[in-house]
Coordinates of C-alpha atoms and ligand atoms in Angstrom, one line a residue:
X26 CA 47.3 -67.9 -245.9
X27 CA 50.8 -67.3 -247.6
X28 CA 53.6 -70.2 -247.0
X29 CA 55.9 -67.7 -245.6
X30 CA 53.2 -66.6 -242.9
X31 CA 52.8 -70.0 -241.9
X32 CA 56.8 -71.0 -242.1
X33 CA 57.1 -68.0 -239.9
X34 CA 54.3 -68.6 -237.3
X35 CA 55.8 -72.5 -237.1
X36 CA 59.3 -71.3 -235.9
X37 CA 57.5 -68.7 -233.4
X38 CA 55.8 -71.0 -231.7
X39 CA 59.2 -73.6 -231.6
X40 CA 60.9 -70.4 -229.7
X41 CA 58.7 -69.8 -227.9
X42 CA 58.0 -73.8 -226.5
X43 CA 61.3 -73.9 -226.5
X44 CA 61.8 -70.6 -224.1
X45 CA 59.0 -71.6 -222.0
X46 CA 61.1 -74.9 -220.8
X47 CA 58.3 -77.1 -221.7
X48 CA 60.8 -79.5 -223.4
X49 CA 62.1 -80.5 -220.2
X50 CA 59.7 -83.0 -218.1
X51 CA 60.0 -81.5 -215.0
X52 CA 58.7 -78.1 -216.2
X53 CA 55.9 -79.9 -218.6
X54 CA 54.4 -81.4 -215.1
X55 CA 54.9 -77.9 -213.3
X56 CA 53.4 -76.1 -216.0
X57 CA 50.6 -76.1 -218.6
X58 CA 51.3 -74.3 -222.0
X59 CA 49.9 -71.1 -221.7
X60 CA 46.8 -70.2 -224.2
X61 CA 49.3 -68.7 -226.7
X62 CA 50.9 -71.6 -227.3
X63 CA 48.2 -73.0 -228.4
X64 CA 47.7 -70.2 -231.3
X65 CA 46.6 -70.8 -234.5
X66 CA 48.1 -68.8 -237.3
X67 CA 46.5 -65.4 -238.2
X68 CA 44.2 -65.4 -240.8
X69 CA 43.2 -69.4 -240.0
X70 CA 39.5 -69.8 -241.2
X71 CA 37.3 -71.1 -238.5
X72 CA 34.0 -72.0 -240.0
X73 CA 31.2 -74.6 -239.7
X74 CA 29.5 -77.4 -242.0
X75 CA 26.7 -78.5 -243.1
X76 CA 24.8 -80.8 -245.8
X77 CA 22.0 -79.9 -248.2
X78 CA 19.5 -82.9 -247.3
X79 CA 20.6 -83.2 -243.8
X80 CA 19.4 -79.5 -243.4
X81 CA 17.2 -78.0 -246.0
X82 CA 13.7 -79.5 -245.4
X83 CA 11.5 -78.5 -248.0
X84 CA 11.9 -81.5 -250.3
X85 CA 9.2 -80.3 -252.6
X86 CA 9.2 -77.0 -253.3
X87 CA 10.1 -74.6 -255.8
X88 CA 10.4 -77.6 -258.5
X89 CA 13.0 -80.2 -256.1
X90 CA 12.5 -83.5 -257.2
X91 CA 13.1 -86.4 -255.5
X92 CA 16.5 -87.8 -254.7
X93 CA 17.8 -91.6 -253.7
X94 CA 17.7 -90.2 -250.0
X95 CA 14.2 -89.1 -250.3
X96 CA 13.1 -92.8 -251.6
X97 CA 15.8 -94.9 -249.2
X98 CA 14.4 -92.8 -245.9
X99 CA 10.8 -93.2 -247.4
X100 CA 11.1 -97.1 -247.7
X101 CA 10.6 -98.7 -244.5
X102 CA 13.6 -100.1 -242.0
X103 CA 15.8 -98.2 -243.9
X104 CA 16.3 -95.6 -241.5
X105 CA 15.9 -95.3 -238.1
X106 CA 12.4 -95.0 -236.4
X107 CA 11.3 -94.6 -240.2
X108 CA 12.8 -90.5 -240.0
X109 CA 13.5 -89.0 -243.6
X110 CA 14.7 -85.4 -244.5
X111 CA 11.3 -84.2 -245.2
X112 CA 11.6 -81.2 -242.5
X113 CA 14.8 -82.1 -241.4
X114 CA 16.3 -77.7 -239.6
X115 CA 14.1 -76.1 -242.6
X116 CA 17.0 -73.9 -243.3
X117 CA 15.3 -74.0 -246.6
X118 CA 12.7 -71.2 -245.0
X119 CA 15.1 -70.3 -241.8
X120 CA 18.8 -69.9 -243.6
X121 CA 18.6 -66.3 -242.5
X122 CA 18.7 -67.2 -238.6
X123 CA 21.0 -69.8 -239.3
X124 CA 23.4 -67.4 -240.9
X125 CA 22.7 -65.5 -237.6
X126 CA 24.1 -68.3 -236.0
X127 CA 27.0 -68.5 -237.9
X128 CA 27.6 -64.7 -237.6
X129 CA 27.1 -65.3 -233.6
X130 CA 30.0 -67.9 -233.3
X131 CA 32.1 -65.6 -235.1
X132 CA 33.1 -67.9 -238.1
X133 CA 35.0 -66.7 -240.4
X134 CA 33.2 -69.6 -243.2
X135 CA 30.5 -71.9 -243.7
X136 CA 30.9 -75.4 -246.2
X137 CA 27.3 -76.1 -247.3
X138 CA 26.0 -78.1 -250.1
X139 CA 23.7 -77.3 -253.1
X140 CA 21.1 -80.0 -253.6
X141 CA 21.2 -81.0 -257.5
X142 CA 18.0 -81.9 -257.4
X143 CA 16.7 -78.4 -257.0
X144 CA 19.2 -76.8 -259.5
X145 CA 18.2 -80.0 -262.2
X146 CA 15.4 -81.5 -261.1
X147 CA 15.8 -85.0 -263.6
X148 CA 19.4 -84.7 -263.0
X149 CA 19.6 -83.2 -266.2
X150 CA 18.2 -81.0 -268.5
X151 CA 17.1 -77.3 -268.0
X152 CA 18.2 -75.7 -265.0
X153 CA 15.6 -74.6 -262.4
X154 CA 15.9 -71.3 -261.8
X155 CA 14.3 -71.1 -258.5
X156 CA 16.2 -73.5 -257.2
X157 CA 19.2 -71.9 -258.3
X158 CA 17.6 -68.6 -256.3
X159 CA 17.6 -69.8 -252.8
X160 CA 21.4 -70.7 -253.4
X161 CA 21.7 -66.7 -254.7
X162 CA 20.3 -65.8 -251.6
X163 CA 22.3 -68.1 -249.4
X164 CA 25.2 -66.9 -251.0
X165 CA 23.6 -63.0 -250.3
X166 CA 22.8 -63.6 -246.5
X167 CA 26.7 -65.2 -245.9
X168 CA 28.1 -62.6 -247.9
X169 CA 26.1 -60.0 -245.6
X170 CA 28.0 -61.1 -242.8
X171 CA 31.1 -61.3 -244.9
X172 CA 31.5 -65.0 -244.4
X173 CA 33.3 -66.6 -246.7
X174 CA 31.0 -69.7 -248.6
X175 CA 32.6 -72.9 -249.8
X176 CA 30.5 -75.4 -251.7
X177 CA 30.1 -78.8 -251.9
X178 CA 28.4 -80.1 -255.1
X179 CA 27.7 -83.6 -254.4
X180 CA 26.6 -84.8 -250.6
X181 CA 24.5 -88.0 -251.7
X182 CA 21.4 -86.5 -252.4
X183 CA 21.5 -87.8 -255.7
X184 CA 18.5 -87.0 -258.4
X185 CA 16.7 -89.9 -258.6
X186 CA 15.9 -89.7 -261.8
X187 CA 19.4 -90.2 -263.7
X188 CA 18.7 -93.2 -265.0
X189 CA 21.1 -96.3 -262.9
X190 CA 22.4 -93.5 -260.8
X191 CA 26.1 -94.0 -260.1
X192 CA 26.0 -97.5 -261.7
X193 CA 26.0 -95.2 -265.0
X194 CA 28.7 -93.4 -266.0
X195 CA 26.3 -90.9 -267.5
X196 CA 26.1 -90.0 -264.3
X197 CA 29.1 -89.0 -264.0
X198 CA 29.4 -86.8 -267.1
X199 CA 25.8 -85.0 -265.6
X200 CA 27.4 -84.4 -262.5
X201 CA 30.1 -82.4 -264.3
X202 CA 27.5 -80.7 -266.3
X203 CA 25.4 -79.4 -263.0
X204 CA 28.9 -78.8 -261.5
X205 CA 30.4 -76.7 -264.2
X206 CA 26.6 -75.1 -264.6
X207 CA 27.3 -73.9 -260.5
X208 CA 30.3 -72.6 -261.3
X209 CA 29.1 -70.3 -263.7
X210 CA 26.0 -68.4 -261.8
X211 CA 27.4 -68.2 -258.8
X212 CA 31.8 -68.3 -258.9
X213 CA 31.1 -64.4 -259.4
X214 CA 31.1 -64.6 -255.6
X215 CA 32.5 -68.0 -254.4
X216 CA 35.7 -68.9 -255.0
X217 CA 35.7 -72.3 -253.3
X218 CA 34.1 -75.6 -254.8
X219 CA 34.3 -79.1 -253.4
X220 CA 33.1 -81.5 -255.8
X221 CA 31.9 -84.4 -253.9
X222 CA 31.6 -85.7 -250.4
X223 CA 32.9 -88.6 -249.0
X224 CA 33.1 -90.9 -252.1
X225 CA 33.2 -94.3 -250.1
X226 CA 29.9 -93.1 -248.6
X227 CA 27.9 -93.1 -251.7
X228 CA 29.3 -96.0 -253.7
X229 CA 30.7 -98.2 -251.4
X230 CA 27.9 -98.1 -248.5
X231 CA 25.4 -96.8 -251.4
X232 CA 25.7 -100.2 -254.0
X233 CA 27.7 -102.1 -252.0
X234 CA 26.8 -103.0 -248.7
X235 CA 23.3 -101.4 -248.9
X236 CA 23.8 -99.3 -245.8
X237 CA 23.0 -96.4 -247.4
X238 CA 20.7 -94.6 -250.1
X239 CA 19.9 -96.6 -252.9
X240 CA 20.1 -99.1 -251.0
X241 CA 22.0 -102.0 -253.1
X242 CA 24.2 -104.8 -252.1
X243 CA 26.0 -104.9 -255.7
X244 CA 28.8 -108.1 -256.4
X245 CA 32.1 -106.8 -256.6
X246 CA 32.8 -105.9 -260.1
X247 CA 29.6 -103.9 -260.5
X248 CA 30.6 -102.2 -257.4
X249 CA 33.9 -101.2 -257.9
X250 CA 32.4 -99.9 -261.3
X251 CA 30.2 -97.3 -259.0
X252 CA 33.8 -96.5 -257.3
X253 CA 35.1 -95.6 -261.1
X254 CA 31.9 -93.6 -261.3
X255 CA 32.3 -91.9 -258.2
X256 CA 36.2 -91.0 -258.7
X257 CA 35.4 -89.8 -262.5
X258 CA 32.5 -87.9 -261.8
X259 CA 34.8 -85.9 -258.9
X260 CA 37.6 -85.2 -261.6
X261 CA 35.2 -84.5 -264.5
X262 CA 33.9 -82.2 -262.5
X263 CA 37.1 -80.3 -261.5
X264 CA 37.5 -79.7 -265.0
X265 CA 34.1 -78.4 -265.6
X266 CA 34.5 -76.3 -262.7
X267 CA 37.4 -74.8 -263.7
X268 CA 36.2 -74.3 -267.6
X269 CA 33.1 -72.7 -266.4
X270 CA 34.2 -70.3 -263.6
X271 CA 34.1 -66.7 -264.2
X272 CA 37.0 -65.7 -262.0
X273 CA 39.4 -67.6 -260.1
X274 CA 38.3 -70.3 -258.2
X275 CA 40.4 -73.1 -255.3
X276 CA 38.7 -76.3 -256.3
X277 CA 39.1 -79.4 -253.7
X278 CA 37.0 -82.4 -252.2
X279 CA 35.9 -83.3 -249.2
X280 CA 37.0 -87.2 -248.5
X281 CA 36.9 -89.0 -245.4
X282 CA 39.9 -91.2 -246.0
X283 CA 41.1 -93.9 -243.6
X284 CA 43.3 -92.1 -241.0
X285 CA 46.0 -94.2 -240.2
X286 CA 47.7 -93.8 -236.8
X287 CA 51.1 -95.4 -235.9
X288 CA 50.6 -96.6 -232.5
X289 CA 54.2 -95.9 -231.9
X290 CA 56.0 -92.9 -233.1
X291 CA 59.5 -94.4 -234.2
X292 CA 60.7 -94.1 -238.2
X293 CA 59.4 -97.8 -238.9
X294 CA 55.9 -97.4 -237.2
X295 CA 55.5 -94.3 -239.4
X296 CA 56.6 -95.3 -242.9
X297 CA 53.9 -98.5 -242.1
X298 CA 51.0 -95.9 -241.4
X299 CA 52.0 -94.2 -244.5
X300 CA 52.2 -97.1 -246.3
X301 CA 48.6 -98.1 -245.0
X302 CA 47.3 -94.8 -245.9
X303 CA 48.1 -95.3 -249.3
X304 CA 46.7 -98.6 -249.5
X305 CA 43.5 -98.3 -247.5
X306 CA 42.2 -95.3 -250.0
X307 CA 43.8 -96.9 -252.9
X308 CA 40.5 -96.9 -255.0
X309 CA 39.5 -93.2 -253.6
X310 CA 41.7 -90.6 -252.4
X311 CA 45.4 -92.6 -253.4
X312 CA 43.8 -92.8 -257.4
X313 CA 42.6 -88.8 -257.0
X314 CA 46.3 -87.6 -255.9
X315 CA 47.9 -90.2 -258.1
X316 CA 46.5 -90.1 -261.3
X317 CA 46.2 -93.6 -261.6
X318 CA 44.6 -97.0 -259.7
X319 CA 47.6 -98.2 -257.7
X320 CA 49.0 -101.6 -259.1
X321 CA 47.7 -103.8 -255.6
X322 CA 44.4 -102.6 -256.2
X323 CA 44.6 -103.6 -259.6
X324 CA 46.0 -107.0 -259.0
X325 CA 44.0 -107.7 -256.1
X326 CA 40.7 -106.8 -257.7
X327 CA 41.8 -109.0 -261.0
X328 CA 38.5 -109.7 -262.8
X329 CA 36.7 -107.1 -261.4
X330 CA 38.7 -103.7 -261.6
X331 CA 37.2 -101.3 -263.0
X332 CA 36.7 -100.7 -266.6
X333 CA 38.6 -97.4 -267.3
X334 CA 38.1 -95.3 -270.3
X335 CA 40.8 -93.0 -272.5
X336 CA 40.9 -89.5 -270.9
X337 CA 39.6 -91.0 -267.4
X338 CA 42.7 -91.0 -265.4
X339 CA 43.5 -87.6 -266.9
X340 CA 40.4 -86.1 -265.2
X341 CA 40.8 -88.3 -261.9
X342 CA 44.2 -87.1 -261.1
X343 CA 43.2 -83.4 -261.8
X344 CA 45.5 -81.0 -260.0
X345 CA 43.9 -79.9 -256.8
X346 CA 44.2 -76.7 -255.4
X347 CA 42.8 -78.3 -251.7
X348 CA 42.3 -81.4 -250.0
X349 CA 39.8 -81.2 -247.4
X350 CA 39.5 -84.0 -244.8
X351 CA 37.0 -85.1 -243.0
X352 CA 38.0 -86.1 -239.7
X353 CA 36.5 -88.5 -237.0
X354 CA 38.3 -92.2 -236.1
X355 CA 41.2 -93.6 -237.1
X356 CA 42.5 -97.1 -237.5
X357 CA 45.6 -98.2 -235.9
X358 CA 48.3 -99.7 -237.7
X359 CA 51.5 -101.6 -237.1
X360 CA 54.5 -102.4 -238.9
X361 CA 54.5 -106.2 -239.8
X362 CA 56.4 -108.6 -242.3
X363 CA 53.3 -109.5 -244.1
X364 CA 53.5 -108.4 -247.9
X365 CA 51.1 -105.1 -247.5
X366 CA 53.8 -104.4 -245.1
X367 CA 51.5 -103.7 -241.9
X368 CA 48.3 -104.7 -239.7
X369 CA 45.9 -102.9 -239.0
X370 CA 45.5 -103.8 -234.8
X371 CA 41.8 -104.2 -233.9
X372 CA 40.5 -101.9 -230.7
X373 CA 39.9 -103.3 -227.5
X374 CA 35.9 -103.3 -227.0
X375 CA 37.4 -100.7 -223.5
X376 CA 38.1 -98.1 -226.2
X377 CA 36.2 -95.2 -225.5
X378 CA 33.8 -93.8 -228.3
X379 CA 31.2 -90.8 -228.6
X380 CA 27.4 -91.3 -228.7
X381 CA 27.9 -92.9 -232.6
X382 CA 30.2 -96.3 -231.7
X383 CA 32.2 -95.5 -234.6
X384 CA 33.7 -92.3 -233.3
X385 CA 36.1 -93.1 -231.2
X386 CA 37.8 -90.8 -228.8
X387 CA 41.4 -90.8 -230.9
X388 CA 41.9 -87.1 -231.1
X389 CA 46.0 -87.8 -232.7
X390 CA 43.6 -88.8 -235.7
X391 CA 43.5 -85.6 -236.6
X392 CA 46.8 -84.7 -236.7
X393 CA 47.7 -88.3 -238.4
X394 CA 45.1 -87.5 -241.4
X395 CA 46.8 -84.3 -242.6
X396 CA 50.4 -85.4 -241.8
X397 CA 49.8 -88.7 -243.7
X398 CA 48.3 -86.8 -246.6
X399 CA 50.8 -84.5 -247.1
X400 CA 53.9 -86.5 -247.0
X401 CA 52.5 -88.8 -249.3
X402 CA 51.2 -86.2 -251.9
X403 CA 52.0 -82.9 -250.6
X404 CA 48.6 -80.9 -251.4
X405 CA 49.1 -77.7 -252.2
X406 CA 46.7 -76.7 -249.2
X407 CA 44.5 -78.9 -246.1
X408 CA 41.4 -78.0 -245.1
X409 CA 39.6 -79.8 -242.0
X410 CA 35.9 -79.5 -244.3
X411 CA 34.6 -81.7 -241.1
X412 CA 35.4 -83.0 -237.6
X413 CA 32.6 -83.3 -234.5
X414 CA 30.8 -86.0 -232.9
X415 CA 27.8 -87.0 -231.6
X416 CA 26.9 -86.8 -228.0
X417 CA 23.8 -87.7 -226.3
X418 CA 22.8 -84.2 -225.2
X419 CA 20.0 -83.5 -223.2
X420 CA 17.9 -80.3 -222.4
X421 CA 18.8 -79.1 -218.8
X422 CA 15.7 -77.8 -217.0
X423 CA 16.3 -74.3 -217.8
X424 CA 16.7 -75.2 -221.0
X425 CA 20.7 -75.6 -221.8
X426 CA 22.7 -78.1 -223.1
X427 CA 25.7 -78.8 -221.4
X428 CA 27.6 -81.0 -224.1
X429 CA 31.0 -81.2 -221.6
X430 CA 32.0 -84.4 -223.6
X431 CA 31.9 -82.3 -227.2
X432 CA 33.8 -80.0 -225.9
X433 CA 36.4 -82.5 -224.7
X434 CA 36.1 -84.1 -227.9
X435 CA 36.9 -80.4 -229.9
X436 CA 39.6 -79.2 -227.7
X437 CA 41.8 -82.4 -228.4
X438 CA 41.3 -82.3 -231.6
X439 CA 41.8 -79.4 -232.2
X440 CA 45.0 -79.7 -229.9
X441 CA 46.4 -82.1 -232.2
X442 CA 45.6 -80.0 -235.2
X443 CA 48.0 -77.4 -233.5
X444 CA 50.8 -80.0 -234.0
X445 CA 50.0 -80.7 -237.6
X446 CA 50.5 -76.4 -237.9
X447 CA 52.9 -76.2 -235.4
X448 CA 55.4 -78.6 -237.8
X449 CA 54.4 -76.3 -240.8
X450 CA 51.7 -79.0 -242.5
X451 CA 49.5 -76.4 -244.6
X452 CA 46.1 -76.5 -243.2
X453 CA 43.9 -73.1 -243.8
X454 CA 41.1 -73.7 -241.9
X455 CA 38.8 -76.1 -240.0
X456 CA 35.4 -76.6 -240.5
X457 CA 33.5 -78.2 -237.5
X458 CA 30.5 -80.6 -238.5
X459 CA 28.2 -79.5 -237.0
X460 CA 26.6 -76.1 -237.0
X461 CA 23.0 -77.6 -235.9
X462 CA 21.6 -81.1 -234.6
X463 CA 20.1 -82.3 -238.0
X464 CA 19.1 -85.6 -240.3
X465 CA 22.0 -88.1 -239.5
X466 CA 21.3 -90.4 -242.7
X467 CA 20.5 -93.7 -241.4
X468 CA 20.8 -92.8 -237.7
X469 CA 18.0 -90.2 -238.8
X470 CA 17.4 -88.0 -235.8
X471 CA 18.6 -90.0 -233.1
X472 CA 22.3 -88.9 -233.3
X473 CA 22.7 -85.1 -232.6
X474 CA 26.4 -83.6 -234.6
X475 CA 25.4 -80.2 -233.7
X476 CA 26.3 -77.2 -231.4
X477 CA 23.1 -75.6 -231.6
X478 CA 20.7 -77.8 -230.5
X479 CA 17.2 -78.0 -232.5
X480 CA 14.3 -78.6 -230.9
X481 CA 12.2 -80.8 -234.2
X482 CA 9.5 -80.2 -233.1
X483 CA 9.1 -76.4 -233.3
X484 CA 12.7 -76.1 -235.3
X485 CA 14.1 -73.7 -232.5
X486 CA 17.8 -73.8 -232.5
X487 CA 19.8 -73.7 -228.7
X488 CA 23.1 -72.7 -228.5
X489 CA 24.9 -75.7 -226.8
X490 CA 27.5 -75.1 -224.5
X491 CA 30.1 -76.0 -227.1
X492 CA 29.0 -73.0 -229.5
X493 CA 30.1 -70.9 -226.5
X494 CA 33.2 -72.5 -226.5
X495 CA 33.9 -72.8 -229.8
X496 CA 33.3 -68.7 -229.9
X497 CA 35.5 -68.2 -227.6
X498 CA 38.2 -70.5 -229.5
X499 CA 37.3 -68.2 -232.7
X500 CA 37.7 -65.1 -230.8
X501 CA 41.3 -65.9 -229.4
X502 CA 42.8 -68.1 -232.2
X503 CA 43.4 -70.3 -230.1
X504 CA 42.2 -73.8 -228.5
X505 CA 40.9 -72.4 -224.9
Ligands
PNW620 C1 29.9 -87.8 -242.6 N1 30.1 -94.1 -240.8 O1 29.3 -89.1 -242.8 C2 29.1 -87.0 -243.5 O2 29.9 -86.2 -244.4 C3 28.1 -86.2 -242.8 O3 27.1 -86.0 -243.7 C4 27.7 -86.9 -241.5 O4 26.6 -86.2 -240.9 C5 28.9 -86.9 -240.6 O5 30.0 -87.5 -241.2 C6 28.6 -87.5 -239.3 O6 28.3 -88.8 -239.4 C7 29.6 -90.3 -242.3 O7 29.1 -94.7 -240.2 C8 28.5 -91.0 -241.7 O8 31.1 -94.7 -241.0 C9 28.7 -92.2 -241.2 C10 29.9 -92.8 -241.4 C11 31.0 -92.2 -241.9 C12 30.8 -90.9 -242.4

């Protein structure tokens, strides 16, 4: 979308608020805004997201090898009920009705992953060409249907051969091998890569806390060297990307960094949220945008920072051409006199959340995460590369789901997106996690993300009633 489209579209919809008297009180209780105020710019790509292991199935065929996620859901108590990504949708065998899907809802683009492990097996090495192949035909199927395809490179499933995984920097430089390998067979036709997904996810929750795949509970200095790993291997990449594509290509990430909401809107409330934004992703997205590891990080790490290298922070701070967000919760923050400047307010146990106790009902979140970004580093472009929740969703007896609460859940959101547009923040396009109920990492298959429900069992996919609303949101550009 060009600048001046957007600049244009953000003053038409200020004339008309302003000529529909919705400023004044009295009129705002008289009257809703009509659906066309709630119009998103033309050209705004509405797609749907997805993740490689969460998804594929098929774990070993055509030459996959296994990944850390295949050996953490394998290993008992890690996961719940014992569920792995074994099976998982089977998009690996039924991407073609999936793609049907997407074509149904009227998306305009789909963010999925490639699973290394397919393309290099060991992580490194010699490529796999039939791996590679089911990506080609992927690619084909959206292209069919002319839906746009952005990639992500890295969404955990992480070879599990490379030897010390992300505790090696090796790691790293064979991530940006694979990645810059990608680039080359397929940027012929896609023209959008996100590196990785979600950094905190796989170091922090990874080697740090254990949470998540492998599985380790690292001290601190060790695990802030896995953040360094993570953060390089996202930059390296960008520059492999970028040397090995064979057109032009938008390179970006996906990172769910900490959305920081000022509880109160006045000037001193919001410099404090920015504040915390920058300091709560100081070792992730704050280092990407900045080049460097801010100084408070630094000092308050002491002994264990990370050990940098020459040419690191080069790569790291690699000029983006996107920032993609992945939006769920927020924190809340306050201004206080304390030296970081704010504190972040704890949420009454009252505070409503979605089926996962983490997602709390906090649509401003939303519009908080892109406004924060951009004023503090001015991307050239947002994109929404996730927002959804779970819900507990049930099959009616004639066989719908009526997911009221996901619907509730996407219309605010995507309400408060509206504002972020509305006061010209440059977000292209949204991408809603997520197309299909699938393998929820540790929650395995008891949380359900999707608007088509999937029946496991016989891997039958159900429109929910949110993909019929979210269709009809395509169809009008416009939150309905
Ligand atoms: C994201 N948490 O992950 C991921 O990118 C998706 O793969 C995932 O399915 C989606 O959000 C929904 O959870 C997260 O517990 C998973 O804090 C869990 C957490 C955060 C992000």
């Amino acid at each position: 979308m060009k600048d001046i489209t957007r600049r244009e579209f953000g003053k038409a919809v200020t004339a008309a608020t302003a000529l529909a008297g919705i400023s004044s009180p009295r009129h705002a209780l008289a009257q809703q805004p009509s659906k066309s105020d709630l119009a998103y710019p033309p050209g705004f790509l509405w797609g749907c997201a997805t993740a490689a292991y969460q998804i594929e199935g098929a774990v070993h065929e055509d030459g996959r090898k296994p990944t850390v996620w295949d050996i953490f859901a394998h290993t008992p108590g890690k996961t719940y009920h014992g569920e792995t990504g074994d099976v998982a949708d089977d998009s690996y065998h039924l991407y073609k009705e999936d793609v049907r899907l997407l074509h149904d809802l009227g998306v305009k683009t789909y963010r999925f992953s490639i699973a290394w492990a397919r393309i290099f097996p060991d992580g490194t090495g010699q490529p796999n060409p039939k791996g590679l192949d089911y990506y080609h035909r992927v690619v084909d199927e959206l292209l069919a249907y002319n839906i746009t395809p952005y990639i992500t490179l890295f969404h955990w499933d992480l070879p599990a051969a490379l030897p010390g995984g992300w505790q090696s920097r090796d790691t790293s430089k064979a991530f940006a091998d694979y990645a810059g390998y990608i680039a080359s067979r397929l940027s012929d036709r896609v023209h959008h890569f996100m590196t990785t997904n979600e950094i905190i996810c796989f170091t922090d929750l990874g080697y740090r806390t254990g949470r998540f795949a492998p599985g380790l509970a690292l001290p601190a200095g060790e695990a802030n060297q896995v953040r360094h790993h993570g953060v390089l291997a996202h930059g390296l990449g960008v520059q492999a990307i970028r040397a090995h594509a064979r057109g032009a290509v938008q390179v970006g990430l996906a990172e769910n960094a900490t959305v920081c909401v000022p509880v109160i809107e006045d000037a001193e409330q919001i410099e404090a949220a920015r504040r915390a934004t920058r300091n709560e992703n100081a070792p992730f997205l704050t280092t990407i945008m900045e080049g460097r590891y801010p100084q408070t990080y630094l000092e308050q790490e002491g002994v264990y920072a990370p050990r940098v290298e020459p040419g690191d922070m080069e790569a790291i701070g690699s000029k983006l051409d996107f920032v993609g967000l992945n939006i769920y919760t927020p924190i809340y923050v306050r201004a206080d006199s304390s030296p970081q400047g704010y504190a972040v307010l704890r949420p009454p146990a009252s505070f409503p959340h979605m089926a996962s106790d983490w997602i709390k009902v906090a649509p401003e979140c939303i519009y908080w995460g892109v406004r924060n970004v951009c004023d503090l580093w001015h991307p050239p472009a947002i994109y929404i590369t996730e927002n959804g929740c779970s819900s507990d969703d049930v099959l009616t007896a004639d066989g719908q789901v009526e997911d009221t609460d996901r619907i509730m859940y996407l219309r605010n959101h995507l309400s408060q997106l509206h504002r972020a547009i509305r006061e010209d923040y440059p977000v292209n396009g949204y991408f809603l996690w997520s197309l299909l109920d699938n393998f929820e990492w540790d929650d395995g298959y008891s949380k359900r993300f999707g608007i088509h429900y999937v029946d496991f069992a016989t891997e039958k996919r159900i429109p929910k009633l949110s993909a019929a609303w979210y269709h009809e949101a395509i169809a009008q550009n416009a939150v309905v």
